[in-house]
PDB file of C-alpha atoms in Angstrom:
ATOM      1  CA  UNK A   3      -7.755 -30.179   1.114  1.00  0.00           C
ATOM      2  CA  UNK A   4      -9.241 -29.460   4.534  1.00  0.00           C
ATOM      3  CA  UNK A   5     -12.957 -28.961   3.849  1.00  0.00           C
ATOM      4  CA  UNK A   6     -13.287 -26.636   6.847  1.00  0.00           C
ATOM      5  CA  UNK A   7     -10.395 -24.409   5.804  1.00  0.00           C
ATOM      6  CA  UNK A   8     -12.526 -21.863   3.969  1.00  0.00           C
ATOM      7  CA  UNK A   9     -15.811 -22.563   5.763  1.00  0.00           C
ATOM      8  CA  UNK A  10     -16.258 -19.110   7.305  1.00  0.00           C
ATOM      9  CA  UNK A  11     -14.940 -17.108   4.357  1.00  0.00           C
ATOM     10  CA  UNK A  12     -17.270 -15.527   1.823  1.00  0.00           C
ATOM     11  CA  UNK A  13     -15.626 -15.941  -1.594  1.00  0.00           C
ATOM     12  CA  UNK A  14     -17.545 -13.146  -3.326  1.00  0.00           C
ATOM     13  CA  UNK A  15     -16.610 -10.660  -0.601  1.00  0.00           C
ATOM     14  CA  UNK A  16     -12.952 -11.708  -0.620  1.00  0.00           C
ATOM     15  CA  UNK A  17     -12.796 -11.547  -4.405  1.00  0.00           C
ATOM     16  CA  UNK A  18     -14.323  -8.062  -4.548  1.00  0.00           C
ATOM     17  CA  UNK A  19     -12.011  -6.774  -1.818  1.00  0.00           C
ATOM     18  CA  UNK A  20      -9.005  -8.322  -3.549  1.00  0.00           C
ATOM     19  CA  UNK A  21      -9.914  -6.618  -6.811  1.00  0.00           C
ATOM     20  CA  UNK A  22     -10.411  -3.287  -5.013  1.00  0.00           C
ATOM     21  CA  UNK A  23      -6.959  -3.665  -3.488  1.00  0.00           C
ATOM     22  CA  UNK A  24      -5.433  -4.215  -6.910  1.00  0.00           C
ATOM     23  CA  UNK A  25      -7.312  -1.252  -8.350  1.00  0.00           C
ATOM     24  CA  UNK A  26      -5.958   0.911  -5.531  1.00  0.00           C
ATOM     25  CA  UNK A  27      -2.421   0.124  -6.652  1.00  0.00           C
ATOM     26  CA  UNK A  28      -3.379   0.734 -10.281  1.00  0.00           C
ATOM     27  CA  UNK A  29      -4.746   4.114  -9.210  1.00  0.00           C
ATOM     28  CA  UNK A  30      -1.501   5.189  -7.549  1.00  0.00           C
ATOM     29  CA  UNK A  31       0.765   3.854 -10.278  1.00  0.00           C
ATOM     30  CA  UNK A  32      -1.358   5.449 -13.012  1.00  0.00           C
ATOM     31  CA  UNK A  33      -1.296   8.799 -11.228  1.00  0.00           C
ATOM     32  CA  UNK A  34       2.506   8.768 -10.979  1.00  0.00           C
ATOM     33  CA  UNK A  35       2.759   7.919 -14.686  1.00  0.00           C
ATOM     34  CA  UNK A  36       0.183  10.437 -15.887  1.00  0.00           C
ATOM     35  CA  UNK A  37       0.935  13.229 -13.410  1.00  0.00           C
ATOM     36  CA  UNK A  38       4.225  14.399 -14.974  1.00  0.00           C
ATOM     37  CA  UNK A  39       2.398  15.337 -18.178  1.00  0.00           C
ATOM     38  CA  UNK A  40       0.454  17.933 -16.192  1.00  0.00           C
ATOM     39  CA  UNK A  41       3.469  19.339 -14.304  1.00  0.00           C
ATOM     40  CA  UNK A  42       5.797  21.501 -16.405  1.00  0.00           C
ATOM     41  CA  UNK A  43       9.473  20.538 -16.328  1.00  0.00           C
ATOM     42  CA  UNK A  44       8.912  17.580 -14.047  1.00  0.00           C
ATOM     43  CA  UNK A  45      12.060  15.464 -13.670  1.00  0.00           C
ATOM     44  CA  UNK A  46      11.341  11.766 -13.085  1.00  0.00           C
ATOM     45  CA  UNK A  47      14.715  11.258 -11.402  1.00  0.00           C
ATOM     46  CA  UNK A  48      15.069  14.399  -9.298  1.00  0.00           C
ATOM     47  CA  UNK A  49      11.432  15.243  -8.484  1.00  0.00           C
ATOM     48  CA  UNK A  50       9.573  13.097  -5.978  1.00  0.00           C
ATOM     49  CA  UNK A  51       6.005  11.847  -6.190  1.00  0.00           C
ATOM     50  CA  UNK A  52       5.079  14.580  -3.714  1.00  0.00           C
ATOM     51  CA  UNK A  53       6.302  17.169  -6.206  1.00  0.00           C
ATOM     52  CA  UNK A  54       3.555  16.025  -8.566  1.00  0.00           C
ATOM     53  CA  UNK A  55       0.962  17.177  -6.050  1.00  0.00           C
ATOM     54  CA  UNK A  56       2.623  20.442  -5.097  1.00  0.00           C
ATOM     55  CA  UNK A  57       1.553  22.535  -8.070  1.00  0.00           C
ATOM     56  CA  UNK A  58      -0.264  22.345 -11.382  1.00  0.00           C
ATOM     57  CA  UNK A  59      -2.114  19.123 -12.005  1.00  0.00           C
ATOM     58  CA  UNK A  60      -2.218  18.199  -8.323  1.00  0.00           C
ATOM     59  CA  UNK A  61      -5.676  16.711  -8.759  1.00  0.00           C
ATOM     60  CA  UNK A  62      -4.134  13.795 -10.684  1.00  0.00           C
ATOM     61  CA  UNK A  63      -2.018  12.597  -7.789  1.00  0.00           C
ATOM     62  CA  UNK A  64      -4.714  13.433  -5.252  1.00  0.00           C
ATOM     63  CA  UNK A  65      -7.091  11.076  -7.061  1.00  0.00           C
ATOM     64  CA  UNK A  66      -4.333   8.467  -7.175  1.00  0.00           C
ATOM     65  CA  UNK A  67      -3.732   8.789  -3.432  1.00  0.00           C
ATOM     66  CA  UNK A  68      -7.413   8.511  -2.587  1.00  0.00           C
ATOM     67  CA  UNK A  69      -7.702   5.471  -4.821  1.00  0.00           C
ATOM     68  CA  UNK A  70      -4.724   3.877  -3.080  1.00  0.00           C
ATOM     69  CA  UNK A  71      -6.292   4.643   0.307  1.00  0.00           C
ATOM     70  CA  UNK A  72      -9.459   2.834  -0.777  1.00  0.00           C
ATOM     71  CA  UNK A  73      -7.299  -0.097  -1.851  1.00  0.00           C
ATOM     72  CA  UNK A  74      -5.560  -0.169   1.533  1.00  0.00           C
ATOM     73  CA  UNK A  75      -8.889  -0.108   3.360  1.00  0.00           C
ATOM     74  CA  UNK A  76     -10.182  -2.918   1.149  1.00  0.00           C
ATOM     75  CA  UNK A  77      -7.047  -4.884   2.029  1.00  0.00           C
ATOM     76  CA  UNK A  78      -7.628  -4.257   5.734  1.00  0.00           C
ATOM     77  CA  UNK A  79     -11.219  -5.482   5.395  1.00  0.00           C
ATOM     78  CA  UNK A  80     -10.100  -8.594   3.514  1.00  0.00           C
ATOM     79  CA  UNK A  81      -7.446  -9.430   6.094  1.00  0.00           C
ATOM     80  CA  UNK A  82     -10.024  -8.957   8.844  1.00  0.00           C
ATOM     81  CA  UNK A  83     -12.566 -11.204   7.121  1.00  0.00           C
ATOM     82  CA  UNK A  84     -10.046 -13.962   6.389  1.00  0.00           C
ATOM     83  CA  UNK A  85      -8.004 -13.840   9.587  1.00  0.00           C
ATOM     84  CA  UNK A  86      -4.967 -16.039   8.958  1.00  0.00           C
ATOM     85  CA  UNK A  87      -2.994 -15.486  12.146  1.00  0.00           C
ATOM     86  CA  UNK A  88      -3.116 -14.497  15.772  1.00  0.00           C
ATOM     87  CA  UNK A  89      -2.052 -11.272  17.464  1.00  0.00           C
ATOM     88  CA  UNK A  90       0.510 -10.464  14.775  1.00  0.00           C
ATOM     89  CA  UNK A  91      -2.085 -10.689  12.026  1.00  0.00           C
ATOM     90  CA  UNK A  92      -4.399  -8.417  14.012  1.00  0.00           C
ATOM     91  CA  UNK A  93      -1.607  -5.862  14.367  1.00  0.00           C
ATOM     92  CA  UNK A  94      -1.181  -6.062  10.600  1.00  0.00           C
ATOM     93  CA  UNK A  95      -4.879  -5.350  10.068  1.00  0.00           C
ATOM     94  CA  UNK A  96      -4.662  -2.250  12.251  1.00  0.00           C
ATOM     95  CA  UNK A  97      -1.499  -1.193  10.419  1.00  0.00           C
ATOM     96  CA  UNK A  98      -3.289  -1.398   7.061  1.00  0.00           C
ATOM     97  CA  UNK A  99      -6.195   0.653   8.395  1.00  0.00           C
ATOM     98  CA  UNK A 100      -3.734   3.227   9.760  1.00  0.00           C
ATOM     99  CA  UNK A 101      -1.994   3.369   6.382  1.00  0.00           C
ATOM    100  CA  UNK A 102      -5.302   4.051   4.640  1.00  0.00           C
ATOM    101  CA  UNK A 103      -5.995   6.910   7.046  1.00  0.00           C
ATOM    102  CA  UNK A 104      -2.489   8.350   6.640  1.00  0.00           C
ATOM    103  CA  UNK A 105      -2.703   8.304   2.841  1.00  0.00           C
ATOM    104  CA  UNK A 106      -6.047  10.110   2.981  1.00  0.00           C
ATOM    105  CA  UNK A 107      -4.579  12.752   5.286  1.00  0.00           C
ATOM    106  CA  UNK A 108      -1.552  13.183   3.009  1.00  0.00           C
ATOM    107  CA  UNK A 109      -3.855  13.913   0.085  1.00  0.00           C
ATOM    108  CA  UNK A 110      -6.261  16.089   2.064  1.00  0.00           C
ATOM    109  CA  UNK A 111      -3.634  18.207   3.838  1.00  0.00           C
ATOM    110  CA  UNK A 112      -1.902  18.982   0.544  1.00  0.00           C
ATOM    111  CA  UNK A 113       1.456  19.588   2.234  1.00  0.00           C
ATOM    112  CA  UNK A 114       4.414  18.517   0.156  1.00  0.00           C
ATOM    113  CA  UNK A 115       7.326  20.612   1.323  1.00  0.00           C
ATOM    114  CA  UNK A 116       6.572  23.228  -1.331  1.00  0.00           C
ATOM    115  CA  UNK A 117       6.720  26.263   0.909  1.00  0.00           C
ATOM    116  CA  UNK A 118       3.209  26.039   2.343  1.00  0.00           C
ATOM    117  CA  UNK A 119       3.017  27.722   5.729  1.00  0.00           C
ATOM    118  CA  UNK A 120      -0.713  27.689   6.513  1.00  0.00           C
ATOM    119  CA  UNK A 121      -1.329  26.011   9.849  1.00  0.00           C
ATOM    120  CA  UNK A 122       0.822  23.262  11.316  1.00  0.00           C
ATOM    121  CA  UNK A 123       2.856  21.397   8.691  1.00  0.00           C
ATOM    122  CA  UNK A 124       2.687  17.685   9.522  1.00  0.00           C
ATOM    123  CA  UNK A 125       3.714  16.085   6.227  1.00  0.00           C
ATOM    124  CA  UNK A 126       7.021  14.762   7.562  1.00  0.00           C
ATOM    125  CA  UNK A 127       5.248  13.080  10.475  1.00  0.00           C
ATOM    126  CA  UNK A 128       2.808  11.457   8.081  1.00  0.00           C
ATOM    127  CA  UNK A 129       5.779  10.151   6.103  1.00  0.00           C
ATOM    128  CA  UNK A 130       7.265   8.705   9.298  1.00  0.00           C
ATOM    129  CA  UNK A 131       3.949   6.973   9.979  1.00  0.00           C
ATOM    130  CA  UNK A 132       3.870   5.485   6.482  1.00  0.00           C
ATOM    131  CA  UNK A 133       7.412   4.252   6.969  1.00  0.00           C
ATOM    132  CA  UNK A 134       6.611   2.537  10.264  1.00  0.00           C
ATOM    133  CA  UNK A 135       3.363   0.873   9.231  1.00  0.00           C
ATOM    134  CA  UNK A 136       4.609  -0.312   5.822  1.00  0.00           C
ATOM    135  CA  UNK A 137       7.322  -2.150   7.763  1.00  0.00           C
ATOM    136  CA  UNK A 138       5.087  -3.396  10.561  1.00  0.00           C
ATOM    137  CA  UNK A 139       2.325  -4.804   8.350  1.00  0.00           C
ATOM    138  CA  UNK A 140       4.371  -7.321   6.309  1.00  0.00           C
ATOM    139  CA  UNK A 141       6.446  -8.340   9.325  1.00  0.00           C
ATOM    140  CA  UNK A 142       3.379  -9.045  11.436  1.00  0.00           C
ATOM    141  CA  UNK A 143       1.484 -10.774   8.637  1.00  0.00           C
ATOM    142  CA  UNK A 144       4.278 -13.002   7.354  1.00  0.00           C
ATOM    143  CA  UNK A 145       3.435 -15.996   9.536  1.00  0.00           C
ATOM    144  CA  UNK A 146      -0.268 -15.753   8.766  1.00  0.00           C
ATOM    145  CA  UNK A 147       0.430 -15.435   5.052  1.00  0.00           C
ATOM    146  CA  UNK A 148       2.451 -18.630   5.382  1.00  0.00           C
ATOM    147  CA  UNK A 149      -0.745 -20.411   6.430  1.00  0.00           C
ATOM    148  CA  UNK A 150      -1.995 -19.774   2.912  1.00  0.00           C
ATOM    149  CA  UNK A 151       1.242 -20.576   1.079  1.00  0.00           C
ATOM    150  CA  UNK A 152       4.929 -20.756   1.956  1.00  0.00           C
ATOM    151  CA  UNK A 153       5.846 -18.384  -0.879  1.00  0.00           C
ATOM    152  CA  UNK A 154       3.609 -15.716   0.645  1.00  0.00           C
ATOM    153  CA  UNK A 155       5.490 -15.852   3.948  1.00  0.00           C
ATOM    154  CA  UNK A 156       8.828 -15.526   2.166  1.00  0.00           C
ATOM    155  CA  UNK A 157       7.518 -12.633   0.060  1.00  0.00           C
ATOM    156  CA  UNK A 158       6.338 -10.758   3.173  1.00  0.00           C
ATOM    157  CA  UNK A 159       9.735 -11.074   4.808  1.00  0.00           C
ATOM    158  CA  UNK A 160      11.523 -10.043   1.609  1.00  0.00           C
ATOM    159  CA  UNK A 161       9.353  -6.946   1.179  1.00  0.00           C
ATOM    160  CA  UNK A 162       9.717  -6.035   4.856  1.00  0.00           C
ATOM    161  CA  UNK A 163      13.493  -6.419   4.572  1.00  0.00           C
ATOM    162  CA  UNK A 164      13.661  -4.299   1.439  1.00  0.00           C
ATOM    163  CA  UNK A 165      11.549  -1.601   3.103  1.00  0.00           C
ATOM    164  CA  UNK A 166      13.589  -1.672   6.335  1.00  0.00           C
ATOM    165  CA  UNK A 167      16.820  -1.153   4.406  1.00  0.00           C
ATOM    166  CA  UNK A 168      15.603   1.216   1.698  1.00  0.00           C
ATOM    167  CA  UNK A 169      13.161   3.542   3.458  1.00  0.00           C
ATOM    168  CA  UNK A 170      15.596   5.233   5.901  1.00  0.00           C
ATOM    169  CA  UNK A 171      18.083   5.853   3.088  1.00  0.00           C
ATOM    170  CA  UNK A 172      15.586   8.164   1.377  1.00  0.00           C
ATOM    171  CA  UNK A 173      16.173  10.898   3.976  1.00  0.00           C
ATOM    172  CA  UNK A 174      19.892  11.013   3.191  1.00  0.00           C
ATOM    173  CA  UNK A 175      19.750  11.006  -0.598  1.00  0.00           C
ATOM    174  CA  UNK A 176      20.799  14.000  -2.693  1.00  0.00           C
ATOM    175  CA  UNK A 177      17.842  15.774  -4.265  1.00  0.00           C
ATOM    176  CA  UNK A 178      19.147  14.913  -7.717  1.00  0.00           C
ATOM    177  CA  UNK A 179      18.021  11.267  -7.460  1.00  0.00           C
ATOM    178  CA  UNK A 180      15.435  11.134  -4.676  1.00  0.00           C
ATOM    179  CA  UNK A 181      12.537  11.191  -7.148  1.00  0.00           C
ATOM    180  CA  UNK A 182      13.514   7.883  -8.722  1.00  0.00           C
ATOM    181  CA  UNK A 183      14.167   6.378  -5.299  1.00  0.00           C
ATOM    182  CA  UNK A 184      10.789   7.620  -4.058  1.00  0.00           C
ATOM    183  CA  UNK A 185       9.078   5.750  -6.889  1.00  0.00           C
ATOM    184  CA  UNK A 186      10.977   2.581  -6.003  1.00  0.00           C
ATOM    185  CA  UNK A 187       9.675   2.802  -2.434  1.00  0.00           C
ATOM    186  CA  UNK A 188       6.173   3.263  -3.795  1.00  0.00           C
ATOM    187  CA  UNK A 189       6.725   0.117  -5.819  1.00  0.00           C
ATOM    188  CA  UNK A 190       7.592  -1.862  -2.669  1.00  0.00           C
ATOM    189  CA  UNK A 191       4.460  -0.566  -0.929  1.00  0.00           C
ATOM    190  CA  UNK A 192       2.292  -1.529  -3.899  1.00  0.00           C
ATOM    191  CA  UNK A 193       3.972  -4.932  -4.113  1.00  0.00           C
ATOM    192  CA  UNK A 194       2.865  -5.735  -0.561  1.00  0.00           C
ATOM    193  CA  UNK A 195      -0.730  -4.734  -1.258  1.00  0.00           C
ATOM    194  CA  UNK A 196      -0.683  -6.731  -4.493  1.00  0.00           C
ATOM    195  CA  UNK A 197       0.706  -9.732  -2.600  1.00  0.00           C
ATOM    196  CA  UNK A 198      -2.215  -9.667  -0.169  1.00  0.00           C
ATOM    197  CA  UNK A 199      -4.639  -9.121  -3.042  1.00  0.00           C
ATOM    198  CA  UNK A 200      -3.375 -12.231  -4.795  1.00  0.00           C
ATOM    199  CA  UNK A 201      -3.708 -14.255  -1.580  1.00  0.00           C
ATOM    200  CA  UNK A 202      -7.335 -13.281  -1.116  1.00  0.00           C
ATOM    201  CA  UNK A 203      -8.318 -13.680  -4.742  1.00  0.00           C
ATOM    202  CA  UNK A 204      -6.801 -17.174  -4.613  1.00  0.00           C
ATOM    203  CA  UNK A 205      -8.631 -17.959  -1.390  1.00  0.00           C
ATOM    204  CA  UNK A 206     -11.891 -16.709  -2.878  1.00  0.00           C
ATOM    205  CA  UNK A 207     -11.513 -19.074  -5.824  1.00  0.00           C
ATOM    206  CA  UNK A 208     -10.519 -21.982  -3.592  1.00  0.00           C
ATOM    207  CA  UNK A 209     -13.396 -21.326  -1.198  1.00  0.00           C
ATOM    208  CA  UNK A 210     -15.851 -21.115  -4.081  1.00  0.00           C
ATOM    209  CA  UNK A 211     -14.572 -24.425  -5.429  1.00  0.00           C
ATOM    210  CA  UNK A 212     -14.756 -26.075  -2.018  1.00  0.00           C
ATOM    211  CA  UNK A 213     -18.343 -24.950  -1.418  1.00  0.00           C
ATOM    212  CA  UNK A 214     -19.577 -25.861  -4.897  1.00  0.00           C
TER     213      UNK A 214
END
């Protein structure tokens, strides 16, 4: 093992940020599982995640979104601290930070296509932004992730490919199944954050072992 490989990385910081990233995904997933119990007649297949936040019990998904945003910001901080690439990796860091901001705005604006007409409705544009940055981040970070492990590079490309193919299809789906599909897209997004979390938790342990 190269003894200088982890020399500038702080294992305790990386570990804490990695755990925060994981907890962000847990927050979102938990909210989507718990939310339907607070929304009357919610259909898991036909109703999207946004529908959970459009009426009764909206606080459940709002908390989940804010938790996920914190996880995304923690991921951005971890990728900035342990910079594994060049320009592409830096673009990925900015993409993660942008995603955190977009998720916060989604929760704060409380626009979910439910007939709200107060002010300018920007939800669809926020969705476009999420679509772009959740594709850009894994693509740009794949090579850097490969510096940690070859499987991480492959996983980034696989997740980016799945997102590139699946995300545009969502806009053409019949409303009878778009809820289930929406959850699958959320799963891809969480998988990418979890992937980075695992990388940094592993690096934290390796760095701690190297410095001991």
